[in-house]
Short mmCIF file of C-alpha atoms and ligand atoms in Angstrom, two decimals:
data_model
loop_
_atom_site.label_atom_id
_atom_site.label_comp_id
_atom_site.label_asym_id
_atom_site.label_seq_id
_atom_site.Cartn_x
_atom_site.Cartn_y
_atom_site.Cartn_z
CA MET Z 12 -87.11 -72.15 -6.90
CA LEU Z 13 -85.92 -71.82 -10.47
CA GLU Z 14 -82.38 -72.18 -11.66
CA LYS Z 15 -80.93 -71.82 -15.08
CA CYS Z 16 -79.50 -74.88 -16.76
CA PRO Z 17 -76.06 -73.88 -18.03
CA ARG Z 18 -76.38 -76.29 -20.94
CA HIS Z 19 -79.78 -75.20 -22.17
CA ALA Z 20 -80.21 -71.65 -20.88
CA LEU Z 21 -83.64 -72.73 -19.71
CA PHE Z 22 -85.22 -72.21 -16.35
CA GLN Z 23 -85.60 -75.42 -14.44
CA PRO Z 24 -87.28 -76.25 -11.19
CA ARG Z 25 -84.96 -77.34 -8.44
CA ILE Z 26 -85.49 -81.00 -7.54
CA GLN Z 27 -82.44 -81.65 -5.50
CA PHE Z 28 -83.68 -84.72 -3.69
CA TRP Z 29 -83.31 -86.79 -6.83
CA ALA Z 30 -80.27 -85.06 -8.00
CA LYS Z 31 -78.05 -85.44 -5.02
CA ASN Z 32 -75.51 -87.73 -6.58
CA ARG Z 33 -76.34 -87.25 -10.20
CA SER Z 34 -73.68 -84.80 -11.03
CA LYS Z 35 -74.23 -84.91 -14.77
CA TRP Z 36 -77.79 -83.61 -14.39
CA ARG Z 37 -76.77 -80.91 -12.05
CA SER Z 38 -75.57 -77.42 -12.62
CA PRO Z 39 -72.97 -76.18 -10.15
CA ASN Z 40 -75.62 -74.40 -8.07
CA GLY Z 41 -77.46 -77.61 -7.27
CA ALA Z 42 -80.40 -77.36 -9.63
CA ILE Z 43 -80.87 -80.14 -12.11
CA CYS Z 44 -81.83 -79.93 -15.71
CA ILE Z 45 -84.99 -81.85 -16.45
CA LYS Z 46 -83.86 -82.65 -19.98
CA TYR Z 47 -80.69 -84.39 -18.77
CA PHE Z 48 -82.60 -85.96 -15.95
CA ILE Z 49 -85.17 -87.56 -18.27
CA GLN Z 50 -82.51 -88.78 -20.66
CA SER Z 51 -80.66 -90.68 -17.97
CA PRO Z 52 -81.11 -94.45 -18.49
CA LEU Z 53 -82.31 -95.20 -14.96
CA ILE Z 54 -85.10 -92.64 -14.96
CA LYS Z 55 -86.04 -93.44 -18.54
CA LYS Z 56 -86.37 -97.09 -17.65
CA SER Z 57 -88.48 -96.51 -14.58
CA ILE Z 58 -90.83 -94.13 -16.33
CA LEU Z 59 -91.18 -96.59 -19.20
CA ALA Z 60 -91.94 -99.34 -16.72
CA LEU Z 61 -94.73 -97.27 -15.25
CA THR Z 62 -96.12 -96.21 -18.61
CA PRO Z 63 -95.05 -98.99 -20.98
CA ASP Z 64 -96.63 -97.73 -24.14
CA PHE Z 65 -95.88 -94.15 -23.62
CA PRO Z 66 -94.42 -93.07 -26.95
CA TYR Z 67 -92.71 -89.89 -26.03
CA PHE Z 68 -89.16 -91.04 -25.56
CA SER Z 69 -88.73 -91.55 -29.25
CA SER Z 70 -88.33 -87.85 -29.76
CA MET Z 71 -86.85 -85.28 -27.46
CA LYS Z 72 -89.20 -82.73 -29.01
CA LYS Z 73 -92.06 -84.43 -27.23
CA ILE Z 74 -90.38 -84.20 -23.86
CA PRO Z 75 -92.28 -81.13 -22.68
CA LEU Z 76 -95.55 -83.09 -22.65
CA ILE Z 77 -94.20 -85.94 -20.61
CA LEU Z 78 -92.56 -83.47 -18.29
CA ILE Z 79 -95.88 -81.86 -17.61
CA LEU Z 80 -97.56 -85.24 -17.07
CA ALA Z 81 -94.86 -86.76 -14.93
CA PHE Z 82 -93.63 -83.78 -13.02
CA GLY Z 83 -96.56 -81.39 -13.17
CA PRO Z 84 -96.67 -80.73 -9.44
CA LEU Z 85 -92.98 -79.87 -9.44
CA PHE Z 86 -93.48 -77.14 -12.00
CA SER Z 87 -93.96 -74.34 -9.56
CA PHE Z 88 -92.69 -72.21 -12.42
CA ALA Z 89 -92.31 -68.73 -11.15
CA GLN Z 90 -93.18 -67.80 -14.70
CA GLN Z 91 -96.73 -68.84 -13.94
CA LYS Z 92 -96.94 -65.49 -12.20
CA LEU Z 93 -96.44 -63.92 -15.57
CA ASN Z 94 -99.48 -63.58 -17.76
CA LYS Z 95 -99.67 -65.07 -21.26
CA ASP Z 96 -98.46 -61.90 -22.97
CA GLU Z 97 -95.50 -61.75 -20.62
CA GLN Z 98 -94.61 -65.37 -21.21
CA LYS Z 99 -94.70 -64.76 -24.95
CA LEU Z 100 -92.37 -61.81 -24.52
CA ILE Z 101 -89.90 -63.96 -22.62
CA GLU Z 102 -89.93 -66.58 -25.37
CA LEU Z 103 -89.44 -63.94 -28.02
CA ILE Z 104 -86.44 -62.43 -26.22
CA ASP Z 105 -84.86 -65.89 -26.32
CA LYS Z 106 -85.74 -66.32 -29.97
CA ASN Z 107 -84.23 -62.97 -30.88
CA TYR Z 108 -81.22 -63.34 -28.62
CA GLN Z 109 -78.62 -64.17 -31.26
CA GLU Z 110 -79.55 -61.04 -33.19
CA THR Z 111 -79.34 -59.06 -29.97
CA VAL Z 112 -75.78 -60.23 -29.35
CA ALA Z 113 -74.87 -59.51 -32.98
CA LEU Z 114 -76.14 -55.94 -32.59
CA LEU Z 115 -74.16 -55.53 -29.37
CA GLU Z 116 -71.05 -56.70 -31.15
CA GLU Z 117 -71.67 -54.36 -34.08
CA VAL Z 118 -72.05 -51.22 -31.97
CA ILE Z 119 -69.16 -52.05 -29.65
CA ASN Z 120 -66.90 -52.50 -32.65
CA ILE Z 121 -67.45 -48.90 -33.74
CA ASN Z 122 -65.24 -46.59 -31.72
CA SER Z 123 -67.43 -43.83 -30.32
CA GLY Z 124 -65.32 -41.88 -27.85
CA SER Z 125 -67.19 -38.67 -27.00
CA LEU Z 126 -64.76 -36.64 -29.11
CA ASN Z 127 -64.94 -39.01 -32.09
CA LYS Z 128 -67.92 -37.30 -33.68
CA GLU Z 129 -67.97 -39.52 -36.77
CA GLY Z 130 -67.88 -42.67 -34.64
CA VAL Z 131 -70.73 -41.50 -32.42
CA ARG Z 132 -72.75 -40.61 -35.51
CA GLU Z 133 -72.02 -44.05 -36.97
CA VAL Z 134 -73.37 -45.82 -33.89
CA GLY Z 135 -76.40 -43.54 -34.24
CA ARG Z 136 -76.87 -44.80 -37.82
CA VAL Z 137 -76.88 -48.40 -36.69
CA PHE Z 138 -79.62 -47.63 -34.18
CA GLU Z 139 -81.50 -45.64 -36.83
CA ARG Z 140 -81.51 -48.71 -39.07
CA GLU Z 141 -82.71 -50.97 -36.25
CA PHE Z 142 -85.36 -48.68 -34.75
CA HIS Z 143 -86.88 -48.12 -38.21
CA LYS Z 144 -87.45 -51.85 -38.43
CA ILE Z 145 -89.55 -51.79 -35.27
CA GLY Z 146 -91.82 -48.92 -36.19
CA PHE Z 147 -90.05 -45.98 -34.57
CA GLN Z 148 -89.38 -42.62 -36.17
CA THR Z 149 -85.80 -41.59 -35.71
CA GLU Z 150 -84.02 -38.31 -35.72
CA TRP Z 151 -80.51 -37.01 -35.17
CA VAL Z 152 -80.45 -34.02 -32.85
CA GLU Z 153 -77.62 -31.67 -33.73
CA VAL Z 154 -76.01 -29.66 -30.95
CA PRO Z 155 -74.79 -26.06 -31.38
CA ALA Z 156 -71.37 -25.86 -33.03
CA GLU Z 157 -69.66 -24.52 -29.91
CA VAL Z 158 -70.56 -27.70 -28.03
CA ASN Z 159 -68.26 -29.53 -30.45
CA ARG Z 160 -69.89 -32.94 -30.06
CA ALA Z 161 -71.70 -35.29 -32.46
CA GLY Z 162 -75.29 -34.77 -31.28
CA HIS Z 163 -77.89 -37.24 -30.03
CA PHE Z 164 -79.99 -40.12 -31.35
CA VAL Z 165 -83.73 -40.02 -30.74
CA ALA Z 166 -86.37 -42.63 -31.65
CA THR Z 167 -90.04 -42.05 -31.01
CA ARG Z 168 -93.46 -43.52 -31.36
CA LYS Z 169 -96.64 -41.92 -30.19
CA GLY Z 170 -99.92 -43.17 -28.85
CA ASN Z 171 -102.56 -42.61 -26.22
CA LYS Z 172 -102.47 -45.68 -24.03
CA GLY Z 173 -100.45 -46.44 -20.91
CA LYS Z 174 -97.70 -44.41 -19.34
CA LYS Z 175 -95.51 -42.38 -21.69
CA LEU Z 176 -91.96 -43.57 -21.38
CA PHE Z 177 -88.72 -41.63 -21.76
CA LEU Z 178 -85.85 -44.12 -22.06
CA ILE Z 179 -82.31 -42.83 -21.61
CA GLY Z 180 -78.99 -44.14 -22.89
CA HIS Z 181 -75.77 -42.83 -24.35
CA ILE Z 182 -73.85 -44.02 -27.38
CA ASP Z 183 -70.52 -42.34 -26.62
CA THR Z 184 -67.85 -43.98 -24.48
CA VAL Z 185 -64.78 -42.77 -22.58
CA PHE Z 186 -62.54 -44.62 -25.04
CA GLU Z 187 -61.25 -42.17 -27.62
CA LYS Z 188 -59.99 -43.17 -31.04
CA ASP Z 189 -56.31 -42.73 -30.13
CA MET Z 190 -56.57 -45.22 -27.27
CA PRO Z 191 -55.84 -48.90 -27.96
CA PHE Z 192 -58.98 -50.43 -29.47
CA THR Z 193 -60.64 -53.45 -27.85
CA PRO Z 194 -63.30 -55.09 -30.01
CA PHE Z 195 -66.15 -57.20 -28.67
CA THR Z 196 -64.55 -60.42 -27.42
CA TRP Z 197 -65.88 -63.34 -25.43
CA LEU Z 198 -63.63 -64.01 -22.43
CA ASN Z 199 -65.58 -67.09 -21.38
CA ASP Z 200 -69.16 -68.30 -21.81
CA SER Z 201 -70.52 -65.71 -19.41
CA THR Z 202 -68.29 -62.66 -19.88
CA ALA Z 203 -67.40 -60.47 -22.81
CA THR Z 204 -65.27 -57.38 -23.09
CA GLY Z 205 -65.19 -54.41 -25.46
CA GLN Z 206 -65.19 -50.62 -25.32
CA GLY Z 207 -68.40 -49.41 -23.71
CA ALA Z 208 -69.68 -52.99 -23.29
CA ASN Z 209 -71.45 -52.23 -20.04
CA ASP Z 210 -71.18 -48.41 -20.00
CA MET Z 211 -73.35 -48.40 -21.88
CA LYS Z 212 -73.80 -50.02 -25.24
CA GLY Z 213 -75.06 -53.07 -23.38
CA GLY Z 214 -77.81 -50.90 -21.89
CA ASP Z 215 -78.66 -49.39 -25.29
CA VAL Z 216 -78.98 -52.80 -26.92
CA LEU Z 217 -81.00 -54.06 -23.95
CA VAL Z 218 -83.53 -51.24 -24.47
CA PHE Z 219 -83.72 -52.07 -28.15
CA ALA Z 220 -84.19 -55.80 -27.56
CA SER Z 221 -87.07 -55.11 -25.16
CA LEU Z 222 -88.81 -52.71 -27.54
CA LYS Z 223 -88.32 -55.09 -30.45
CA ALA Z 224 -90.07 -57.92 -28.64
CA LEU Z 225 -92.90 -55.64 -27.52
CA HIS Z 226 -93.28 -54.32 -31.06
CA GLU Z 227 -93.28 -57.76 -32.65
CA LEU Z 228 -96.17 -58.80 -30.45
CA GLY Z 229 -98.09 -55.60 -31.19
CA MET Z 230 -97.76 -54.44 -27.61
CA LEU Z 231 -96.41 -51.00 -28.47
CA ASP Z 232 -99.38 -50.10 -30.62
CA ASP Z 233 -100.87 -46.78 -29.55
CA ARG Z 234 -98.14 -46.29 -26.92
CA THR Z 235 -95.76 -43.36 -26.47
CA VAL Z 236 -92.10 -44.25 -26.12
CA THR Z 237 -89.14 -41.94 -26.68
CA VAL Z 238 -85.66 -43.39 -26.73
CA TYR Z 239 -83.00 -40.75 -26.15
CA PHE Z 240 -79.40 -41.88 -26.65
CA MET Z 241 -77.04 -39.07 -25.75
CA GLY Z 242 -73.90 -38.57 -27.82
CA ASP Z 243 -71.83 -36.82 -25.17
CA GLU Z 244 -72.61 -38.26 -21.77
CA GLU Z 245 -69.03 -39.09 -20.87
CA SER Z 246 -67.60 -35.74 -21.88
CA SER Z 247 -70.11 -33.03 -22.55
CA GLY Z 248 -68.99 -29.99 -24.50
CA ASP Z 249 -71.49 -27.80 -22.71
CA ASN Z 250 -73.99 -29.28 -20.27
CA GLU Z 251 -76.54 -26.56 -20.71
CA LEU Z 252 -76.58 -26.29 -24.51
CA SER Z 253 -76.24 -29.99 -25.06
CA ARG Z 254 -79.08 -30.99 -22.71
CA ARG Z 255 -81.64 -28.38 -23.73
CA ASP Z 256 -83.50 -30.58 -26.25
CA PHE Z 257 -83.32 -33.59 -23.92
CA ILE Z 258 -84.93 -31.68 -21.05
CA GLU Z 259 -87.56 -30.15 -23.31
CA ARG Z 260 -88.60 -33.49 -24.82
CA SER Z 261 -88.83 -35.22 -21.48
CA LYS Z 262 -91.71 -32.96 -20.48
CA SER Z 263 -94.32 -34.75 -22.58
CA HIS Z 264 -93.71 -38.09 -20.78
CA ASP Z 265 -94.70 -39.71 -17.50
CA ILE Z 266 -91.70 -41.81 -16.50
CA ALA Z 267 -87.95 -41.67 -17.17
CA LEU Z 268 -85.93 -44.87 -17.18
CA GLY Z 269 -82.13 -44.82 -17.33
CA TYR Z 270 -80.12 -47.72 -18.67
CA GLU Z 271 -76.74 -47.01 -17.07
CA THR Z 272 -74.92 -50.05 -15.67
CA ALA Z 273 -76.97 -52.36 -13.47
CA GLN Z 274 -75.61 -53.43 -10.11
CA GLY Z 275 -76.68 -57.06 -10.55
CA PHE Z 276 -80.31 -58.16 -10.22
CA ASN Z 277 -81.12 -56.92 -6.78
CA THR Z 278 -80.48 -53.18 -6.78
CA VAL Z 279 -82.01 -50.32 -8.69
CA THR Z 280 -81.11 -46.65 -8.63
CA VAL Z 281 -83.77 -44.31 -7.24
CA ALA Z 282 -81.38 -41.43 -6.59
CA ARG Z 283 -77.96 -40.34 -7.78
CA ARG Z 284 -75.62 -37.70 -6.54
CA GLY Z 285 -74.95 -34.65 -8.66
CA SER Z 286 -71.55 -33.24 -9.42
CA SER Z 287 -70.22 -29.74 -9.70
CA GLY Z 288 -66.79 -28.13 -9.80
CA TRP Z 289 -64.96 -25.40 -7.94
CA THR Z 290 -61.73 -23.48 -8.29
CA LEU Z 291 -59.92 -21.74 -5.50
CA LYS Z 292 -57.41 -18.95 -6.07
CA THR Z 293 -55.34 -17.63 -3.23
CA SER Z 294 -52.79 -14.84 -3.18
CA GLY Z 295 -50.16 -13.66 -0.74
CA ARG Z 296 -47.40 -11.10 -0.43
CA GLN Z 297 -44.27 -12.24 -2.18
CA SER Z 298 -41.39 -11.72 0.27
CA HIS Z 299 -38.31 -13.35 1.72
CA SER Z 300 -39.18 -16.61 3.41
CA SER Z 301 -37.35 -15.62 6.60
CA GLY Z 302 -40.14 -13.15 7.36
CA VAL Z 303 -43.06 -15.56 7.00
CA PHE Z 304 -45.78 -15.25 9.70
CA ARG Z 305 -44.56 -11.73 10.58
CA GLU Z 306 -47.20 -9.01 10.64
CA GLY Z 307 -46.04 -7.25 7.46
CA VAL Z 308 -45.26 -10.44 5.49
CA GLY Z 309 -48.05 -12.78 6.41
CA TYR Z 310 -48.55 -16.41 5.44
CA GLY Z 311 -48.40 -16.47 1.67
CA ALA Z 312 -50.71 -18.06 -0.86
CA ILE Z 313 -49.79 -21.69 -0.21
CA TYR Z 314 -50.45 -21.58 3.54
CA GLU Z 315 -53.74 -19.88 2.81
CA ALA Z 316 -54.74 -22.60 0.34
CA ALA Z 317 -53.67 -25.27 2.83
CA ARG Z 318 -55.70 -23.63 5.61
CA ILE Z 319 -58.81 -23.52 3.44
CA LEU Z 320 -58.55 -27.15 2.36
CA THR Z 321 -57.92 -28.29 5.93
CA GLU Z 322 -60.95 -26.38 7.19
CA PHE Z 323 -63.10 -27.78 4.37
CA GLN Z 324 -62.14 -31.22 5.55
CA GLU Z 325 -62.49 -30.48 9.27
CA GLU Z 326 -65.82 -28.69 9.04
CA LEU Z 327 -67.60 -30.41 6.18
CA ALA Z 328 -66.34 -33.96 5.76
CA GLY Z 329 -68.52 -36.85 6.87
CA GLU Z 330 -71.96 -35.50 6.00
CA GLN Z 331 -74.06 -38.16 4.29
CA TYR Z 332 -73.94 -38.04 0.46
CA LEU Z 333 -71.50 -35.12 0.47
CA THR Z 334 -67.97 -35.32 -0.88
CA PHE Z 335 -65.57 -32.68 -2.14
CA ASN Z 336 -62.16 -33.39 -3.46
CA PRO Z 337 -59.30 -31.09 -4.44
CA GLY Z 338 -58.00 -32.74 -7.58
CA GLN Z 339 -55.11 -30.47 -8.40
CA ILE Z 340 -53.02 -27.79 -6.73
CA ILE Z 341 -50.45 -25.40 -8.15
CA GLY Z 342 -48.62 -22.78 -6.12
CA GLY Z 343 -45.51 -20.62 -6.12
CA SER Z 344 -44.38 -17.16 -7.03
CA ASP Z 345 -45.75 -17.42 -10.58
CA ILE Z 346 -48.23 -19.97 -11.88
CA SER Z 347 -50.14 -20.68 -15.04
CA TYR Z 348 -53.04 -23.03 -15.73
CA ASP Z 349 -54.65 -24.19 -18.97
CA LYS Z 350 -58.33 -24.99 -18.43
CA ILE Z 351 -58.66 -27.02 -21.60
CA THR Z 352 -55.74 -29.38 -21.14
CA GLY Z 353 -55.83 -29.29 -17.33
CA LYS Z 354 -52.09 -28.66 -17.29
CA GLY Z 355 -50.48 -26.18 -14.92
CA GLU Z 356 -47.00 -24.81 -14.24
CA ALA Z 357 -45.48 -23.25 -11.16
CA LEU Z 358 -42.31 -21.29 -10.61
CA GLY Z 359 -41.10 -20.76 -7.10
CA LYS Z 360 -38.19 -20.94 -4.71
CA THR Z 361 -37.86 -22.39 -1.28
CA ASN Z 362 -36.91 -18.99 0.10
CA ILE Z 363 -39.88 -17.07 -1.33
CA VAL Z 364 -43.23 -16.65 0.42
CA ALA Z 365 -45.65 -17.84 -2.30
CA ARG Z 366 -47.57 -15.22 -4.22
CA GLU Z 367 -50.27 -17.39 -5.80
CA ALA Z 368 -51.91 -20.77 -5.56
CA TYR Z 369 -54.66 -22.43 -7.56
CA VAL Z 370 -56.76 -25.47 -6.65
CA THR Z 371 -59.39 -27.27 -8.71
CA GLY Z 372 -61.86 -29.70 -7.20
CA ASP Z 373 -65.30 -31.26 -7.37
CA LEU Z 374 -68.31 -31.36 -5.11
CA ARG Z 375 -70.83 -34.21 -5.08
CA PHE Z 376 -74.18 -33.88 -3.39
CA LEU Z 377 -77.74 -35.10 -3.17
CA GLY Z 378 -80.26 -32.33 -3.73
CA GLU Z 379 -79.83 -28.65 -4.44
CA GLU Z 380 -80.23 -27.80 -0.76
CA GLN Z 381 -77.13 -29.78 0.18
CA LYS Z 382 -75.18 -28.27 -2.69
CA GLU Z 383 -76.12 -24.68 -1.84
CA ARG Z 384 -75.61 -25.09 1.90
CA THR Z 385 -72.17 -26.62 1.32
CA ARG Z 386 -71.15 -23.90 -1.07
CA ALA Z 387 -72.17 -21.24 1.44
CA LYS Z 388 -70.11 -22.92 4.14
CA MET Z 389 -67.10 -23.23 1.82
CA GLN Z 390 -67.40 -19.55 0.98
CA GLU Z 391 -67.43 -18.67 4.66
CA ILE Z 392 -64.24 -20.70 5.21
CA VAL Z 393 -62.55 -19.07 2.21
CA ASP Z 394 -63.31 -15.62 3.61
CA ARG Z 395 -61.44 -16.18 6.90
CA ASN Z 396 -58.15 -15.09 5.33
CA LEU Z 397 -54.84 -15.48 7.05
CA ASN Z 398 -52.80 -12.33 7.51
CA GLN Z 399 -51.71 -10.69 4.23
CA THR Z 400 -53.56 -13.18 2.04
CA ASP Z 401 -56.64 -13.15 -0.07
CA ALA Z 402 -58.75 -15.99 -1.49
CA GLU Z 403 -61.54 -16.40 -3.95
CA ILE Z 404 -63.63 -19.48 -4.77
CA THR Z 405 -65.85 -19.96 -7.80
CA PHE Z 406 -68.37 -22.75 -8.28
CA ARG Z 407 -69.46 -24.31 -11.52
CA ASP Z 408 -72.62 -26.36 -11.99
CA GLY Z 409 -72.13 -29.82 -13.42
CA ILE Z 410 -74.75 -32.57 -13.54
CA PRO Z 411 -77.63 -32.07 -11.10
CA SER Z 412 -78.52 -34.79 -8.65
CA MET Z 413 -81.44 -37.18 -8.94
CA SER Z 414 -83.35 -36.74 -5.71
CA PRO Z 415 -85.03 -39.77 -4.14
CA ARG Z 416 -88.67 -38.87 -4.83
CA GLU Z 417 -91.51 -40.92 -3.42
CA GLU Z 418 -92.63 -41.94 -6.94
CA ASN Z 419 -89.19 -43.37 -7.66
CA TYR Z 420 -89.65 -45.79 -4.79
CA GLU Z 421 -93.07 -46.71 -6.18
CA LEU Z 422 -91.46 -47.52 -9.53
CA ALA Z 423 -88.81 -49.57 -7.73
CA ALA Z 424 -91.65 -51.53 -6.10
CA ILE Z 425 -93.11 -52.31 -9.55
CA LEU Z 426 -89.74 -53.56 -10.75
CA ASN Z 427 -89.40 -55.59 -7.57
CA GLN Z 428 -92.71 -57.31 -8.29
CA VAL Z 429 -91.64 -58.07 -11.87
CA SER Z 430 -88.41 -59.54 -10.59
CA LEU Z 431 -90.15 -61.68 -7.98
CA ASP Z 432 -92.68 -62.88 -10.55
CA MET Z 433 -89.82 -63.98 -12.77
CA GLY Z 434 -88.00 -65.73 -9.94
CA LEU Z 435 -85.07 -63.33 -10.15
CA GLY Z 436 -85.23 -62.23 -6.53
CA GLU Z 437 -85.98 -59.06 -4.67
CA VAL Z 438 -84.93 -55.64 -5.98
CA LYS Z 439 -84.09 -52.94 -3.47
CA PRO Z 440 -83.44 -49.25 -4.00
CA GLY Z 441 -79.69 -48.69 -3.98
CA ASP Z 442 -77.69 -46.30 -1.83
CA PRO Z 443 -77.67 -42.89 -3.58
CA GLY Z 444 -74.12 -42.40 -2.38
CA SER Z 445 -72.93 -45.36 -4.40
CA ARG Z 446 -73.84 -43.95 -7.81
CA GLY Z 447 -72.16 -41.11 -9.66
CA ALA Z 448 -73.84 -38.47 -11.75
CA ALA Z 449 -75.83 -39.42 -14.87
CA ASP Z 450 -78.08 -37.89 -17.48
CA ILE Z 451 -81.35 -38.97 -15.88
CA ALA Z 452 -80.65 -36.32 -13.25
CA TYR Z 453 -81.38 -33.55 -15.77
CA VAL Z 454 -84.99 -34.67 -15.88
CA ALA Z 455 -85.32 -36.04 -12.35
CA ASP Z 456 -87.26 -32.99 -11.16
CA ILE Z 457 -89.58 -33.26 -14.16
CA LEU Z 458 -90.31 -37.00 -14.18
CA PRO Z 459 -90.25 -39.82 -11.68
CA GLY Z 460 -87.70 -42.40 -12.72
CA LEU Z 461 -85.32 -45.25 -12.15
CA ASP Z 462 -81.78 -45.76 -13.33
CA GLY Z 463 -79.29 -48.60 -13.42
CA LEU Z 464 -81.58 -50.76 -15.56
CA GLY Z 465 -78.90 -51.55 -18.13
CA ALA Z 466 -76.36 -54.32 -18.54
CA SER Z 467 -74.20 -55.52 -15.66
CA GLY Z 468 -70.46 -55.88 -15.75
CA ARG Z 469 -67.22 -54.65 -14.29
CA GLY Z 470 -64.56 -52.05 -14.76
CA ALA Z 471 -66.54 -49.31 -16.52
CA HIS Z 472 -64.25 -46.56 -17.87
CA ALA Z 473 -61.17 -48.78 -17.68
CA PRO Z 474 -59.55 -50.80 -20.45
CA GLY Z 475 -60.88 -54.34 -20.22
CA GLU Z 476 -64.40 -53.25 -19.20
CA THR Z 477 -66.64 -56.32 -19.19
CA ILE Z 478 -70.29 -57.17 -19.64
CA ASN Z 479 -71.90 -60.03 -17.76
CA MET Z 480 -73.45 -62.05 -20.60
CA LYS Z 481 -74.96 -64.56 -18.20
CA GLN Z 482 -77.17 -61.91 -16.63
CA PHE Z 483 -77.78 -60.03 -19.88
CA PRO Z 484 -80.72 -62.07 -21.25
CA ASP Z 485 -82.51 -62.03 -17.90
CA LEU Z 486 -81.97 -58.29 -17.51
CA ILE Z 487 -83.49 -57.81 -20.99
CA LYS Z 488 -86.45 -60.01 -20.07
CA ARG Z 489 -87.03 -58.24 -16.80
CA ASN Z 490 -86.89 -54.85 -18.44
CA THR Z 491 -89.30 -56.01 -21.12
CA ILE Z 492 -91.87 -57.10 -18.56
CA LEU Z 493 -91.39 -53.82 -16.70
CA LEU Z 494 -92.04 -51.81 -19.88
CA TYR Z 495 -95.00 -54.02 -20.68
CA ARG Z 496 -96.60 -53.44 -17.28
CA LEU Z 497 -95.90 -49.71 -17.29
CA THR Z 498 -97.55 -49.28 -20.67
CA ARG Z 499 -100.74 -51.27 -19.97
ZN1 ZN E 529 -72.55 -44.31 -18.76
#
């Protein structure tokens, strides 16, 4: 069992039987740090007594040798399950770690709200600079003018060995320039905050750190890796136009990996729900309220909208992976609605049977079949009009879902093995219902894939979003070993 020494950030075997009352050697989770243990006068003395002319205590640098001699059998290092290349990668991630954190800080400190085109482009330039250093070709993919977004960052290298990887991130955040700015800030030794820290500049930097280590050890030679960092994931100007290049490029790869927020060490995303939108318009006969329900007056637009929403809920709610939510309703004798700002107005009186109502909502689903079946059922409900009313529903496609393909579970099993070999515990496929829509879904029918391989943290999309900096280095290491194994 390996634990991390909080003082040294090193993995240490757990030898609790000696450590029971030696609080200064112990981390809060009960493991002890060998370095502290050896330095303690009692242990030092007894080892010296056993090996009187053993010279190694003169220098702490020589400690590793005596550790191996004295405690060899205790070193059931899980890392022994990693091969030599993999162990070198782990060491290199540690060696490069300060630079990794500096890069994270640099990109977080550039505001890149989806609508801040210059900011998104600027983050792209930072990654251009860095990916050039590790042998990638980079390119900025412009999107058509009507999309009104910055475009996307792409870094590639091509080769003939191993699986061809398509790695997905996004460099925009939900935090626009006019919102209060939060720079990268350490909150304590294991948590930092900053705009987009875990959603998902942490994930972007994690991908880079992995590829850098692999490159520095020559392990990316003759391999195909495309890194695609979207510039408008959080607010896409036009899903179809903006994702065309992304979908096209994915086709020459074997596996897609998404670096959206990780849910700790033990869960990986093999499926995500898709999202789409709908709008419902109802109309009624405007009349005096005293006649409502009468044959010639009918129910009015608001009762009709209420009936439809109630029947949606009664007849469709509760199905696994399916949700639909009316987010806004406007009704009265005269209404207006602005699609761009999302603002609506209604004029009405208590004594008028409503003439129009308007509802906007979303629909989340797993698989096209569920989406289409639900839409058909909603349409059927809409068509059962109350007396003297009419209703019309329109559906809009949003982000498709990532279906749980068999190959995704196979990839999850590979990650699980990596994690076990590193002593980081078992990884299980997460509940598809727990994850929202994400860009990997656009290519989920083309490539097998996994998502949720990025940084962990809390409060994505809210001010004060945090990144778990304690888990960050291990998530980088685990991802690096995963990429290494997939490209052998
Ligand atoms: Zn995200």
